[in-house]
PDB file of C-alpha atoms in Angstrom:
ATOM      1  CA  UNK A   1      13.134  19.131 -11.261  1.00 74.00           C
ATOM      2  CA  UNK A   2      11.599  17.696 -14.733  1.00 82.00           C
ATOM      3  CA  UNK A   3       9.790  14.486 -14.598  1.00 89.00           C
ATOM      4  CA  UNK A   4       8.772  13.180 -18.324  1.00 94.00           C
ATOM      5  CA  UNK A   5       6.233  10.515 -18.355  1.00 96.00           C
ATOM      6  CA  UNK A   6       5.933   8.276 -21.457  1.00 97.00           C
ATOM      7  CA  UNK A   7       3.474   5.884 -22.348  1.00 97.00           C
ATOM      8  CA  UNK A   8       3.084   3.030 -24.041  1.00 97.00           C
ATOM      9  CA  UNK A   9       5.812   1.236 -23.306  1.00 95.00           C
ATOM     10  CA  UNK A  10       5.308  -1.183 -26.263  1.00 97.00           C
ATOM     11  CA  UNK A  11       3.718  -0.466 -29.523  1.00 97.00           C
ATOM     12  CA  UNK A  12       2.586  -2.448 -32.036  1.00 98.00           C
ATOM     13  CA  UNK A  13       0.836  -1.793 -35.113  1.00 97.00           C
ATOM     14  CA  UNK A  14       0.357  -2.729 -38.703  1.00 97.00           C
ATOM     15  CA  UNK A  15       2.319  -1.645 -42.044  1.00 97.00           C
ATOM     16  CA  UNK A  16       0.240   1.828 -43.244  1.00 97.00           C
ATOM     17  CA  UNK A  17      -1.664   2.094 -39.942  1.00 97.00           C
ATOM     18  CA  UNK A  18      -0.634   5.128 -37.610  1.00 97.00           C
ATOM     19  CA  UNK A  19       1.212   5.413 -34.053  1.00 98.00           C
ATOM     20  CA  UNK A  20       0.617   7.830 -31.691  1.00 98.00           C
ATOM     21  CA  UNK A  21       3.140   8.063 -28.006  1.00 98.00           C
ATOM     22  CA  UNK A  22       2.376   9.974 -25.705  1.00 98.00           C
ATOM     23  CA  UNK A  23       4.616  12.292 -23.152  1.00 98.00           C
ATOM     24  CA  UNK A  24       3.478  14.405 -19.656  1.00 97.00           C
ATOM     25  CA  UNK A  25       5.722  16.680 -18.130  1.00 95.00           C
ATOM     26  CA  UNK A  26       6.165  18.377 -14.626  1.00 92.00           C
ATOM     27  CA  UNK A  27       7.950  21.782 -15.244  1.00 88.00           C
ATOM     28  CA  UNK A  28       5.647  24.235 -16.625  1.00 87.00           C
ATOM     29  CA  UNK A  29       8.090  26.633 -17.603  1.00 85.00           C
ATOM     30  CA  UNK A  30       9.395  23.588 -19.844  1.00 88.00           C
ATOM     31  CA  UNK A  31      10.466  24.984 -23.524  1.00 87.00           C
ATOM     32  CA  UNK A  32      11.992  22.385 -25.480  1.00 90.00           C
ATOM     33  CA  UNK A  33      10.318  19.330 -26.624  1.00 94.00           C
ATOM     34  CA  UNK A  34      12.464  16.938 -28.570  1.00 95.00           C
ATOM     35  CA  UNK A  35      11.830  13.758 -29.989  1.00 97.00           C
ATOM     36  CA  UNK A  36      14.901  10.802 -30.918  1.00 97.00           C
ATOM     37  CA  UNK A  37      14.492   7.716 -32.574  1.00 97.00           C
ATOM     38  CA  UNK A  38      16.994   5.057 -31.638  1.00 96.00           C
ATOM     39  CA  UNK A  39      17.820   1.750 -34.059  1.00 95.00           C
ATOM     40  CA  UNK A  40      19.398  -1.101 -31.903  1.00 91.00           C
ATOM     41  CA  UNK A  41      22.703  -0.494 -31.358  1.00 90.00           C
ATOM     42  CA  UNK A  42      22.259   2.809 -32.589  1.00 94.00           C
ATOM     43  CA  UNK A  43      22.576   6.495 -31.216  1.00 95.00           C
ATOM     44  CA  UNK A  44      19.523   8.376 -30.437  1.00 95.00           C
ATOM     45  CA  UNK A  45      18.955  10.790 -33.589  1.00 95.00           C
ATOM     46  CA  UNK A  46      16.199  13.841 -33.528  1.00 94.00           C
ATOM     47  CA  UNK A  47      13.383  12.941 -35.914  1.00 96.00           C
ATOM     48  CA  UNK A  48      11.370  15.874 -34.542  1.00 96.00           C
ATOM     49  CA  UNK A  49      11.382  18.930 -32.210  1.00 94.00           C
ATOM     50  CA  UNK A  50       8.879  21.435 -31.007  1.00 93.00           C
ATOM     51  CA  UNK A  51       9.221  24.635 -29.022  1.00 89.00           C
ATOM     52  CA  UNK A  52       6.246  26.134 -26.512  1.00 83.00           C
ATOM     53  CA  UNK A  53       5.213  28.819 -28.559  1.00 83.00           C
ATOM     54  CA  UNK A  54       3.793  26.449 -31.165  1.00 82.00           C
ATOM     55  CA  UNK A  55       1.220  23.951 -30.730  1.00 90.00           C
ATOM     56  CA  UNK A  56       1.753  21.753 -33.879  1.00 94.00           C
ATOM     57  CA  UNK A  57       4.884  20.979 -35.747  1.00 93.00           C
ATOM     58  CA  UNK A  58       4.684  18.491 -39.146  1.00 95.00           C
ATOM     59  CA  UNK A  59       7.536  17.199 -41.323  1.00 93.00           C
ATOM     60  CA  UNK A  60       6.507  14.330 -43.680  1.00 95.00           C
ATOM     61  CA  UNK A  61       4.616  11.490 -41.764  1.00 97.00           C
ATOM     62  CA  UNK A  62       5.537  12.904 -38.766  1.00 98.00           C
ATOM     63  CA  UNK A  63       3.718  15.756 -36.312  1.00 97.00           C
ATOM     64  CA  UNK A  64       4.108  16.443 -33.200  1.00 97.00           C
ATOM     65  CA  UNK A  65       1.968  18.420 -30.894  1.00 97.00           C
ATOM     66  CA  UNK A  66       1.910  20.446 -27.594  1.00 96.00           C
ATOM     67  CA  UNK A  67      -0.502  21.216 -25.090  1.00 95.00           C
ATOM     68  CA  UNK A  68       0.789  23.477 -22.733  1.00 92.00           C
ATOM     69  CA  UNK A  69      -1.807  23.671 -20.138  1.00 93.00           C
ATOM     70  CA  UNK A  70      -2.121  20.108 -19.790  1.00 94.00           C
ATOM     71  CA  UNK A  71       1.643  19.710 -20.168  1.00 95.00           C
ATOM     72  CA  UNK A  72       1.533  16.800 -22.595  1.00 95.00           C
ATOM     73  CA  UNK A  73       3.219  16.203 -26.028  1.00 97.00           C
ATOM     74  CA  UNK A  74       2.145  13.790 -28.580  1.00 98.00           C
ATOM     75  CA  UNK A  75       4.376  12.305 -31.539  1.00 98.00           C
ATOM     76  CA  UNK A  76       1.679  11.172 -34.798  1.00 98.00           C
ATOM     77  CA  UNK A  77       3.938   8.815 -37.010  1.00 98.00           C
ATOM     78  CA  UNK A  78       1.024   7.981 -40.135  1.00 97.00           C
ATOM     79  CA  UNK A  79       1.220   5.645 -42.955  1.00 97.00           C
ATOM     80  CA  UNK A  80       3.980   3.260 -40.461  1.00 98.00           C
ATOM     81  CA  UNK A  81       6.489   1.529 -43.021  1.00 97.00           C
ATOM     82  CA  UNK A  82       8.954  -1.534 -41.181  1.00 96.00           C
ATOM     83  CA  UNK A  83      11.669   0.697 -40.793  1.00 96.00           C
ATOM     84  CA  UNK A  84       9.831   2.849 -38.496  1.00 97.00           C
ATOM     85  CA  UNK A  85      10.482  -0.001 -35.886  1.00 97.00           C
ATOM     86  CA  UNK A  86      12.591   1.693 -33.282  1.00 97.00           C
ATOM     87  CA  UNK A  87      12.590   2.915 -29.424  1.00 96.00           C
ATOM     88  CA  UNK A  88      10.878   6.634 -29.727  1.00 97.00           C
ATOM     89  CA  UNK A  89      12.436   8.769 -26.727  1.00 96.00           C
ATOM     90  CA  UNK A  90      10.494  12.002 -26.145  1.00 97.00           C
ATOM     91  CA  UNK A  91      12.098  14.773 -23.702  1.00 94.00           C
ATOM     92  CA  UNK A  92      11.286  17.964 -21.982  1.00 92.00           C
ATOM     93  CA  UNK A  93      14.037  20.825 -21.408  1.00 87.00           C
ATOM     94  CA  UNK A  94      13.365  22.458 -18.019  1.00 74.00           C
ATOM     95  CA  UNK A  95      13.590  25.696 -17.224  1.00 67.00           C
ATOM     96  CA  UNK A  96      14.060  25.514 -13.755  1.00 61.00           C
ATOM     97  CA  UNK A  97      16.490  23.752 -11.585  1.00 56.00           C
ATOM     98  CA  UNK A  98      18.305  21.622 -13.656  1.00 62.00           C
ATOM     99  CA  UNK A  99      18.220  22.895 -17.131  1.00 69.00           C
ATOM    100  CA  UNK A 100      18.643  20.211 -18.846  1.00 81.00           C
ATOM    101  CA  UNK A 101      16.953  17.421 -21.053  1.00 87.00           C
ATOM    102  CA  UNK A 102      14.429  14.795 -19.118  1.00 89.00           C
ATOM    103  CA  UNK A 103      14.001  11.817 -21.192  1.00 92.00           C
ATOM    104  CA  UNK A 104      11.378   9.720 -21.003  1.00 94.00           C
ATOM    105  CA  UNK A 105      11.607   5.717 -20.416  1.00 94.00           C
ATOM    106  CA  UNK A 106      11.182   5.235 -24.180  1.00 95.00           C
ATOM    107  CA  UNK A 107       8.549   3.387 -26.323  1.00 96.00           C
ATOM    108  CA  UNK A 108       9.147   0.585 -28.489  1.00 96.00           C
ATOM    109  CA  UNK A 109       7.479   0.621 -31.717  1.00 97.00           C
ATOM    110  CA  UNK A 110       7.186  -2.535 -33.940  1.00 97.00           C
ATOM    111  CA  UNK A 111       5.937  -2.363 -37.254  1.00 97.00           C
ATOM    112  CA  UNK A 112       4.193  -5.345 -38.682  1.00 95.00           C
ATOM    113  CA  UNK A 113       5.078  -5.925 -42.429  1.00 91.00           C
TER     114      UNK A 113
ATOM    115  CA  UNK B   1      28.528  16.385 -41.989  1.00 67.00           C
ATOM    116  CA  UNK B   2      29.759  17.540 -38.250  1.00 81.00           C
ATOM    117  CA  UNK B   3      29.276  14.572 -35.640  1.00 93.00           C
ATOM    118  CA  UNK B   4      29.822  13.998 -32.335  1.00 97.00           C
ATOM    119  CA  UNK B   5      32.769  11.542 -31.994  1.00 97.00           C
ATOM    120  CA  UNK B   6      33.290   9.334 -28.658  1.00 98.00           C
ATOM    121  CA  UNK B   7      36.208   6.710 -28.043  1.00 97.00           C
ATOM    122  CA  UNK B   8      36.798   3.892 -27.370  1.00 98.00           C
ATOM    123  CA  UNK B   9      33.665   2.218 -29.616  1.00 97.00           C
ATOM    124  CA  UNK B  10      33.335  -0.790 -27.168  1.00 97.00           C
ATOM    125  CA  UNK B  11      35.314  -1.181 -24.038  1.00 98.00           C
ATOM    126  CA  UNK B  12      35.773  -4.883 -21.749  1.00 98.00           C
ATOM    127  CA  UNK B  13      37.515  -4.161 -18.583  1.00 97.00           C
ATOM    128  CA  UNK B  14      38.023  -6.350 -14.763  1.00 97.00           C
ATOM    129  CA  UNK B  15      36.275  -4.943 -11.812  1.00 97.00           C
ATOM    130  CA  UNK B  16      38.476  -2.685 -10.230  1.00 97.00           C
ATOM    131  CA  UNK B  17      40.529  -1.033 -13.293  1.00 97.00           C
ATOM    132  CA  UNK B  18      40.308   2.292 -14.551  1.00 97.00           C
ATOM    133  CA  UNK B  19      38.060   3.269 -17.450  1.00 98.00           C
ATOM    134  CA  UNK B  20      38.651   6.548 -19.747  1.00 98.00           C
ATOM    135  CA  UNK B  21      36.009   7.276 -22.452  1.00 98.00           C
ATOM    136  CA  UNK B  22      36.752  10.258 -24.658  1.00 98.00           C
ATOM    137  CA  UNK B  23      33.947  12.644 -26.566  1.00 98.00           C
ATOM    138  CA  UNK B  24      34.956  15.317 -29.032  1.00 98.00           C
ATOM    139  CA  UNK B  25      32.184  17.836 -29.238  1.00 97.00           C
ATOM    140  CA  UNK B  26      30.520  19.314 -32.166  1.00 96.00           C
ATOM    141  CA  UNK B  27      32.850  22.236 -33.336  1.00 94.00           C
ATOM    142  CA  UNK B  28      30.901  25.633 -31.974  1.00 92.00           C
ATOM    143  CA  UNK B  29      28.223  23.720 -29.633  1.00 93.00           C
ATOM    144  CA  UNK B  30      28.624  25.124 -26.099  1.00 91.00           C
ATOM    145  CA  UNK B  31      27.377  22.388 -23.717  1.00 92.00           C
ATOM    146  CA  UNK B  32      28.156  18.769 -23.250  1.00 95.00           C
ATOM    147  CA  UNK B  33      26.305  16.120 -21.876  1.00 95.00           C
ATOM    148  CA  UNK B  34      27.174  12.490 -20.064  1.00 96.00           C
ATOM    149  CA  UNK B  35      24.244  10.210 -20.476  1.00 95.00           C
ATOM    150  CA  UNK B  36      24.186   5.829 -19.302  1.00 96.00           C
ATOM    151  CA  UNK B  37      22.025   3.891 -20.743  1.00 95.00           C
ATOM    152  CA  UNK B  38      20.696   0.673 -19.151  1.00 90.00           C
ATOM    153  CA  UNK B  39      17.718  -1.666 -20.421  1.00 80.00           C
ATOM    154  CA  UNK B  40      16.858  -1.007 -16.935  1.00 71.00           C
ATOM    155  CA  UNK B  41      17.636   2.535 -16.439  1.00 71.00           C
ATOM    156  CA  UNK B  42      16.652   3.836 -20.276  1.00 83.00           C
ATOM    157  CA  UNK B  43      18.889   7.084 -20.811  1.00 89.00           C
ATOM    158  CA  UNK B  44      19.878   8.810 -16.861  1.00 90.00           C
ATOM    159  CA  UNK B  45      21.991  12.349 -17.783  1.00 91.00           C
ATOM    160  CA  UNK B  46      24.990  11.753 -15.882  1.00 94.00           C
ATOM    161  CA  UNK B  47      26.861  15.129 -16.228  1.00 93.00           C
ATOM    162  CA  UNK B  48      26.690  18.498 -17.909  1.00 91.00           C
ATOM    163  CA  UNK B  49      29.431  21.172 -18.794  1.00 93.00           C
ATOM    164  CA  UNK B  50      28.364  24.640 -20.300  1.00 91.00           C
ATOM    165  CA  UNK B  51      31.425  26.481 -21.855  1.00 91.00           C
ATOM    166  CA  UNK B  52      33.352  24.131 -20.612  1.00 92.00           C
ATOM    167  CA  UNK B  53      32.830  24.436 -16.861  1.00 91.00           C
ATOM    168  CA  UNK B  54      30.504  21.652 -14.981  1.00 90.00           C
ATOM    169  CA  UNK B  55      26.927  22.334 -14.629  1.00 88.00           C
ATOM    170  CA  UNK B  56      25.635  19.579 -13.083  1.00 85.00           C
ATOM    171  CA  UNK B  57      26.615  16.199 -12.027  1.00 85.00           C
ATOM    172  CA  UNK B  58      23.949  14.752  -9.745  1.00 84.00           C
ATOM    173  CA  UNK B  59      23.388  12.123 -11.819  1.00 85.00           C
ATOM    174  CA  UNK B  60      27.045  10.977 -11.064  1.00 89.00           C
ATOM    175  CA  UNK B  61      27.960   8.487  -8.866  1.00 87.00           C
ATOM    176  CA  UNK B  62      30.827  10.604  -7.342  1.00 86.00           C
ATOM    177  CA  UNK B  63      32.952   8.191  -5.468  1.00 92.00           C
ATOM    178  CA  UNK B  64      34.063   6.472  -8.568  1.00 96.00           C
ATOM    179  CA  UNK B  65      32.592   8.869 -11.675  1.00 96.00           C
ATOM    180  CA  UNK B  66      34.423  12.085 -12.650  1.00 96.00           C
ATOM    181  CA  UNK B  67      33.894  13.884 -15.709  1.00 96.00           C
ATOM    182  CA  UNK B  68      36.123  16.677 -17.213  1.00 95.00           C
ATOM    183  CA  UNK B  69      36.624  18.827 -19.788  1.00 95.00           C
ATOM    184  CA  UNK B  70      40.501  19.993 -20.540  1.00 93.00           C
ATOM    185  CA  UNK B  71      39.553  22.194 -23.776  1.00 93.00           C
ATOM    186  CA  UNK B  72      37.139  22.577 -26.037  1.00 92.00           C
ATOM    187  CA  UNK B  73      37.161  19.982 -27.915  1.00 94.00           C
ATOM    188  CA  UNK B  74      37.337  17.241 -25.486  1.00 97.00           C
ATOM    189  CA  UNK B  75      35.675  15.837 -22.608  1.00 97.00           C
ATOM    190  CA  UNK B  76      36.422  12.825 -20.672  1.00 97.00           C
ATOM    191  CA  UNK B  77      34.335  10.455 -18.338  1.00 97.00           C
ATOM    192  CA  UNK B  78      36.213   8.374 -15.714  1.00 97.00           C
ATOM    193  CA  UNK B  79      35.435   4.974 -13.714  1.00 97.00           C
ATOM    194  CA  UNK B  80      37.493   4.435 -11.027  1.00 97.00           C
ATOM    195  CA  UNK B  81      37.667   1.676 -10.080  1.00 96.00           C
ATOM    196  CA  UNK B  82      34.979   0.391 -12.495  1.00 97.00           C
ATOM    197  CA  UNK B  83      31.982  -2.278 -10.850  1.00 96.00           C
ATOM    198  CA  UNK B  84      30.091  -4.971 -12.622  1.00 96.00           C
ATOM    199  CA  UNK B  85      26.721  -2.764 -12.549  1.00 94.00           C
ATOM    200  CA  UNK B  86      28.961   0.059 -14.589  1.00 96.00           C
ATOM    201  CA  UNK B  87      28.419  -1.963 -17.547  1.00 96.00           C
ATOM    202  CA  UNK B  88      25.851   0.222 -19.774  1.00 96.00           C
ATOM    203  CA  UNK B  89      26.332   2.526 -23.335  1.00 97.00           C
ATOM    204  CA  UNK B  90      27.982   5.628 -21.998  1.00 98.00           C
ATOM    205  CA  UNK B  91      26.857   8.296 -24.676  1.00 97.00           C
ATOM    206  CA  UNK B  92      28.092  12.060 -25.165  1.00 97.00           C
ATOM    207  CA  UNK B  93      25.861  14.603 -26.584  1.00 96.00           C
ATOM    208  CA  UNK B  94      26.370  18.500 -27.948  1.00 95.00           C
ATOM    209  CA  UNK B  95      24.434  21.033 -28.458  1.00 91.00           C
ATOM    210  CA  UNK B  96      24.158  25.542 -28.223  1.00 87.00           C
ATOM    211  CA  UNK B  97      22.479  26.670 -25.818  1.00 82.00           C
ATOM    212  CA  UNK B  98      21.696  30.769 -26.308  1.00 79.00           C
ATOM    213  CA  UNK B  99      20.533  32.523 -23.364  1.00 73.00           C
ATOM    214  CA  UNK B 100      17.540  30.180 -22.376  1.00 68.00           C
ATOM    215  CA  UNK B 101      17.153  28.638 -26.094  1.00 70.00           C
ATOM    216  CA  UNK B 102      18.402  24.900 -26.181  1.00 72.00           C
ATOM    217  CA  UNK B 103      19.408  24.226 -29.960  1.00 73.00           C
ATOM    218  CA  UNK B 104      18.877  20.104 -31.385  1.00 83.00           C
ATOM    219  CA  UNK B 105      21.437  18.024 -28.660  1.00 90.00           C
ATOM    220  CA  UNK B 106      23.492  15.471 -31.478  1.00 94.00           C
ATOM    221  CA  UNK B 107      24.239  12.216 -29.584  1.00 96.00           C
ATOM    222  CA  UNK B 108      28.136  10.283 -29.974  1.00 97.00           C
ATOM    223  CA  UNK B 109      28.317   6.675 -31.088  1.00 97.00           C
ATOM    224  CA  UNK B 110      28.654   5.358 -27.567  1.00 97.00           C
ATOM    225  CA  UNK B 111      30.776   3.757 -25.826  1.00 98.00           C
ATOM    226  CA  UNK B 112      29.790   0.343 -25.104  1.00 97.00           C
ATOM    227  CA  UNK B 113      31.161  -0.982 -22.309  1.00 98.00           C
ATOM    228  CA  UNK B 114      31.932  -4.310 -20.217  1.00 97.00           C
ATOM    229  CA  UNK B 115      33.038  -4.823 -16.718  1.00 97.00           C
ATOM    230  CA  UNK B 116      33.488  -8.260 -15.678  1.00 97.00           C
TER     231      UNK B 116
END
């Protein structure tokens, strides 16, 4: 099956700098490559998805990006404001086996003021 | 604004008593998920249904964990008899799946829950 491998664990950066998280996956014939952000106490919500036919995917601060033969997937968050503090889960939907999201362990981002 | 609804918000139960939590889907999304979160664990997919009928539940613990879903609009998860180490955020997701194209999956509230 799917294993998703995320990394760091902790992140901390300054107010306006950028954050980059990184994700490796198992399952080549992966497809699906969302990204949730998740407040304390909160529910996961989708900040950003990418499929495997596209290598780059923007919205806003935000871009993620896919490299398919090294199976990673990166999530760029630039110009970090405080409220960008959250656990960043990435995920991988396999094709094979179960098909199904594989979340990563999660990263906790911490945005200096 | 459609949303994935779960029930009850919080839950504190006794080892050994019976837990229900309830999920109304998304109206239209096709599959249903079961995921326990832990600070330990992060998020483990406990259970799946696709049209209703159970994909996968390998995640489960199936001695005490059963998951259901009677119609369409609701889907249950059950402890029984519940264990200190159940305590976690029990979340429901939706999405559409369409052939082999998974849509966005919208996570529930979570149900929050206790066992002493």
């Amino acid at each position: 099956g799917e294993n998703v491998e995320q990394h760091p664990s902790t992140l901390s950066v300054q107010e306006g700098d950028s954050a980059v998280i990184k994700c490796t996956y198992s399952d080549s014939a992966s497809n699906y490559f969302p990204w949730y952000k998740q407040e304390l106490g909160k529910r996961p919500q989708l900040i950003i998805d990418i499929r495997s036919n596209v290598g780059e995917k923007k919205d806003q601060r935000i871009a993620v990006t896919l490299n398919k033969t090294a199976k990673h997937f990166s999530l760029h968050i630039t110009e970090t404001q405080p409220e960008d503090s959250a656990v960043y889960f990435c995920a991988a939907h396999g094709d094979t086996g179960r098909r199904a999201l594989t979340f990563g362990s999660g990263t906790r981002l911490q945005v200096q003021p | 604004d459609a949303r994935v609804t779960q029930t009850p918000r919080h839950k504190v139960t006794e080892m050994g008593q019976e837990v229900t939590m309830r999920c109304q889907p998304i109206l239209g999304h096709n599959t249903v998920f079961w995921y326990r979160q832990t600070m330990m664990q992060g998020l483990e997919l406990l259970a799946y249904f696709r049209n209703r009928a159970p994909l996968d539940d390998s995640g489960m613990p199936k001695d005490r964990f059963s998951a259901e879903m009677p119609d369409a609009t609701l889907a249950t998860l059950k402890i029984q008899p519940s264990e200190p180490r159940d305590s976690a955020v029990y979340f429901c997701a939706s999405g559409l799946v369409l052939g082999r194209i998974q849509e966005t999956q919208y996570f529930g509230p979570g149900t929050r829950l206790l066992v002493l």
